[in-house]
Short mmCIF file of C-alpha atoms in Angstrom, two decimals:
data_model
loop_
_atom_site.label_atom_id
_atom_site.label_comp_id
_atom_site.label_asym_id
_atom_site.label_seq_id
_atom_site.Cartn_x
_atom_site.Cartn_y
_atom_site.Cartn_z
CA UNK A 1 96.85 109.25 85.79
CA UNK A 2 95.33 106.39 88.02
CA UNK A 3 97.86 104.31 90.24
CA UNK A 4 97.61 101.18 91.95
CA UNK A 5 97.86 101.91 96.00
CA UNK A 6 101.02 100.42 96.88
CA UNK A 7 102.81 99.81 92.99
CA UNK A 8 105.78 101.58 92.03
CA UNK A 9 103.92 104.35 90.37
CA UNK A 10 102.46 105.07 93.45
CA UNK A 11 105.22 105.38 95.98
CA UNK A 12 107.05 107.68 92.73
CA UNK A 13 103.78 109.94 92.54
CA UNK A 14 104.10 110.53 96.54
CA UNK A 15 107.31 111.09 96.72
CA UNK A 16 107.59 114.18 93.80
CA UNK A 17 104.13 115.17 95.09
CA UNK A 18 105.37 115.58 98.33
CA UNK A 19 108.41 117.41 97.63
CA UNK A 20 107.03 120.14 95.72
CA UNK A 21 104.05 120.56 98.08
CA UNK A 22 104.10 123.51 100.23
CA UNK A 23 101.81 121.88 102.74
CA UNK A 24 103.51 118.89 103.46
CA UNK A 25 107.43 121.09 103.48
CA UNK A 26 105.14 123.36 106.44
CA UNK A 27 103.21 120.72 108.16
CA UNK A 28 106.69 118.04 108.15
CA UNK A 29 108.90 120.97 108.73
CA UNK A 30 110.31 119.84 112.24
CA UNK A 31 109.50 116.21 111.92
CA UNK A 32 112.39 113.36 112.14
CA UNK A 33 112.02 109.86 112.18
CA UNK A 34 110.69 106.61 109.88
CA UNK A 35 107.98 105.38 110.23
CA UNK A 36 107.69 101.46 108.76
CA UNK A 37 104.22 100.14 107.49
CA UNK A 38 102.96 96.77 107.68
CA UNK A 39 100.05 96.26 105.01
CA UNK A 40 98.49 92.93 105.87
CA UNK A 41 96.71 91.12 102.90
CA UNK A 42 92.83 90.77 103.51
CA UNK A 43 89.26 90.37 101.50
CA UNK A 44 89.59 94.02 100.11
CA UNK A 45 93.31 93.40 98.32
CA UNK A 46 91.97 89.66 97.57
CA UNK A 47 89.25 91.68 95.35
CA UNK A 48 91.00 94.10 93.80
CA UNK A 49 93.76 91.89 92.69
CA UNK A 50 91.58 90.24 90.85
CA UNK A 51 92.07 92.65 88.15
CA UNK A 52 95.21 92.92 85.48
CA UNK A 53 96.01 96.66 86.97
CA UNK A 54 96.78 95.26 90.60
CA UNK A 55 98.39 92.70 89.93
CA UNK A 56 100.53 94.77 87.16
CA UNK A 57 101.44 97.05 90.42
CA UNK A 58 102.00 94.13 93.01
CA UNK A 59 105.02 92.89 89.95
CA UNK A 60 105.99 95.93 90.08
CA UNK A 61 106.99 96.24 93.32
CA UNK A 62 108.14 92.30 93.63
CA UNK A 63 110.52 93.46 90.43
CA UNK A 64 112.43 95.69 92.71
CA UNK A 65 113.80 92.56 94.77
CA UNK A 66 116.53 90.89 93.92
CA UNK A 67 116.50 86.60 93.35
CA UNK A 68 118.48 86.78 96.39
CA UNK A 69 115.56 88.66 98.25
CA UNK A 70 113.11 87.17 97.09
CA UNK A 71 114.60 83.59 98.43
CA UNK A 72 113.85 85.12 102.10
CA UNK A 73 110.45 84.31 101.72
CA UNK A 74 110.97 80.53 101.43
CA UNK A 75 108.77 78.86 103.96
CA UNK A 76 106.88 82.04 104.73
CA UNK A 77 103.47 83.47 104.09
CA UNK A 78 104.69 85.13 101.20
CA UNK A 79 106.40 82.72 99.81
CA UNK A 80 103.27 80.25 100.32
CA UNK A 81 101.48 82.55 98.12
CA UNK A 82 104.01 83.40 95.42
CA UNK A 83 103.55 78.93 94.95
CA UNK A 84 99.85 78.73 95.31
CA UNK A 85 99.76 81.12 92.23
CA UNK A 86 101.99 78.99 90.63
CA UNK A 87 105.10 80.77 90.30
CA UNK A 88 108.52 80.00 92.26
CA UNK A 89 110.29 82.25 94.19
CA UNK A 90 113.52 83.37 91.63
CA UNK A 91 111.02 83.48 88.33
CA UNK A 92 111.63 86.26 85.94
CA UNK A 93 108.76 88.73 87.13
CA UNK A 94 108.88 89.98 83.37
CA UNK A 95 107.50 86.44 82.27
CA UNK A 96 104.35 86.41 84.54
CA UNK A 97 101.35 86.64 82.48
CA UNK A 98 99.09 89.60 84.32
CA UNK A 99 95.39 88.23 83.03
CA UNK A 100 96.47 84.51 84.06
CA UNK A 101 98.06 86.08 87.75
CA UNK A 102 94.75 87.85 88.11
CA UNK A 103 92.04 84.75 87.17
CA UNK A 104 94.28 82.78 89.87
CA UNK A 105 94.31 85.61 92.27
CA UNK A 106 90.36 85.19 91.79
CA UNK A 107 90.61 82.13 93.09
CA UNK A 108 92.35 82.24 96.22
CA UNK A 109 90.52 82.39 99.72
CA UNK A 110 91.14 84.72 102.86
CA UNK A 111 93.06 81.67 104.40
CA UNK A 112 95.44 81.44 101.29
CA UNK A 113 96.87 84.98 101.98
CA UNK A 114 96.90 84.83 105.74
CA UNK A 115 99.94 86.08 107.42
CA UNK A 116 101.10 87.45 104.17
CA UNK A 117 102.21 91.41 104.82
CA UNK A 118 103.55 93.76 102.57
CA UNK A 119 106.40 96.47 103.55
CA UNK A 120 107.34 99.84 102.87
CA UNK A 121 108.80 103.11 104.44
CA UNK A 122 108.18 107.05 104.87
CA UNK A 123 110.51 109.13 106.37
CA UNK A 124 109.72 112.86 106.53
CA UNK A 125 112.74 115.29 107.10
CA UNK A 126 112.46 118.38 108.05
CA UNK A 127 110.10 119.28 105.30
CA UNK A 128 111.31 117.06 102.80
CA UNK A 129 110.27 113.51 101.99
CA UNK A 130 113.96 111.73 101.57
CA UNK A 131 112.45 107.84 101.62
CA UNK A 132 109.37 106.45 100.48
CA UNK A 133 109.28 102.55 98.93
CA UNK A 134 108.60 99.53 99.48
CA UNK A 135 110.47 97.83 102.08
CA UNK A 136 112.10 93.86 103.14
CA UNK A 137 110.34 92.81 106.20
CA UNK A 138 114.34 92.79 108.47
CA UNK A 139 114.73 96.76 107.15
CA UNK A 140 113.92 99.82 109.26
CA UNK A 141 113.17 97.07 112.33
CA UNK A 142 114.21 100.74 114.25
CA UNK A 143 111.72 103.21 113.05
CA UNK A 144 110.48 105.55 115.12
CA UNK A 145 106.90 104.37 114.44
CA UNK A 146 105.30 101.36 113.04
CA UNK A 147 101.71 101.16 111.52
CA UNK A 148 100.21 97.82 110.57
CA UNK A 149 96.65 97.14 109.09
CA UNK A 150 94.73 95.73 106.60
CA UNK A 151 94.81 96.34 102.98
CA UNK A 152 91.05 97.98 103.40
CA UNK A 153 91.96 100.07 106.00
CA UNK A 154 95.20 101.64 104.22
CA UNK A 155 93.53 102.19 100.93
CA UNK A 156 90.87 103.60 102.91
CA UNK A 157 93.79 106.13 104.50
CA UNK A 158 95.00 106.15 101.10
CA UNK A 159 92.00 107.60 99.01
CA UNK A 160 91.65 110.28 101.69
CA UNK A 161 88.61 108.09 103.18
CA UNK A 162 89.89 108.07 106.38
CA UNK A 163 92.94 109.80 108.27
CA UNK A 164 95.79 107.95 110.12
CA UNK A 165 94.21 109.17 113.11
CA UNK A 166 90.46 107.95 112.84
CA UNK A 167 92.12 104.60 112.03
CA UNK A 168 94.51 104.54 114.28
CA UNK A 169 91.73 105.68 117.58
CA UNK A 170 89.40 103.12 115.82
CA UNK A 171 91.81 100.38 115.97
CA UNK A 172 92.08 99.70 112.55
CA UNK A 173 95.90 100.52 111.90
CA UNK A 174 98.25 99.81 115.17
CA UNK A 175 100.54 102.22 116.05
CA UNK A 176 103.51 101.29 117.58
CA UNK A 177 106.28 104.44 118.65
CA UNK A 178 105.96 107.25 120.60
CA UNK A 179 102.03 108.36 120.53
CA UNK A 180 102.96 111.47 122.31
CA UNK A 181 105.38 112.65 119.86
CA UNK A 182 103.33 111.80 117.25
CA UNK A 183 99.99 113.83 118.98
CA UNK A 184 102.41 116.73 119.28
CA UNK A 185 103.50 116.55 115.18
CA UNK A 186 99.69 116.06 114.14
CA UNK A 187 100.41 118.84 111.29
CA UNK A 188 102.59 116.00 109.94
CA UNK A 189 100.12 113.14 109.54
CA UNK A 190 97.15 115.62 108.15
CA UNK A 191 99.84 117.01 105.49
CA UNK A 192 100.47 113.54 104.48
CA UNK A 193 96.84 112.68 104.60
CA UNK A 194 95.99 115.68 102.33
CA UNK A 195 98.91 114.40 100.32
CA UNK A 196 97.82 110.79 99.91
CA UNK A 197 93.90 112.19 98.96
CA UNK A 198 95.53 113.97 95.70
CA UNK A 199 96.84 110.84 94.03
CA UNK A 200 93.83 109.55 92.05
CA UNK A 201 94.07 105.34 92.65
CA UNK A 202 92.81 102.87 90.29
#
């Protein structure tokens, strides 16, 4: 089944697809460390989330904060956009009307999602996957790596388009860590790669 790149569904499917996977248990096998990514909103996401499906898996992801979370974002980019689409920052996520989120999404510009990044975490472990979700922007501030970019570019990554390291070398995704470790573990970042490419997206 068809997920949404960065919903729910998605970070579930990786995570049992990884864990049975006999390529990503070999290529991950000595690897330790998180690494934190920083999805930054752009033209791409602006497009897609024009549709019900994307904006079904954005809520579903924003359902897995708290009120109390959520409340961090007053006065920031994301909080800016959670009011230009109308809604405050403690509504009930299971009230927002999907076809009404997307027409407004429609309707937004590149500068009305400017700034606004969205969070998550993978930490291989010695051949097993033990984290992967979606992250607050103050957690895992001490991964070992950090890899920021675009919406495009990470669905690109995503859909097996790309790999980390094309996008990376192009300048595309920032890496931020130790590059040397993370040359030397290269069976790592193809396995999850080849991982990412087998999860059909919407």
């Amino acid at each position: 089944m068809a997920v949404v790149f960065g919903s729910m569904e998605w970070y579930e499917q990786v995570k049992e697809l990884a864990n049975k996977d006999e390529g990503f248990k070999k290529g991950t096998a000595d690897w330790e460390g998180a690494v934190r990514t920083v999805v930054i909103m752009d033209e791409e996401l602006l497009k897609d989330y024009s549709r019900e499906e994307y904006v079904r898996g954005f809520m579903s992801t924003v359902s897995l904060m708290s009120k109390e979370q959520r409340a961090q974002f007053e006065g920031t980019p994301m909080g800016n956009l959670m009011k230009k689409l109308g809604y405050s920052l403690d509504v009930d996520i299971a009230t927002i009307d999907p076809a009404e989120s997307a027409k407004r999404f429609s309707q937004l510009t590149l500068d009305d999602v400017k700034g606004v990044e969205m969070h998550g975490v993978f930490e291989p472990y010695h051949g097993i996957l033990r984290e992967m979700r979606p992250i607050m922007p103050d957690e895992y501030k001490d991964a070992r790596f950090t890899l920021t970019g675009p919406y495009s570019a990470w669905k690109a990554l995503c859909s097996g388009k790309q790999t980390s390291v094309q996008l990376v070398m192009s300048g595309k995704i920032k890496l931020e860590g130790d590059m040397s470790y993370m040359m030397k573990h290269m069976a790592a970042m193809n396995a999850l790669t080849k991982l990412y490419s087998q999860i059909e997206l919407v």
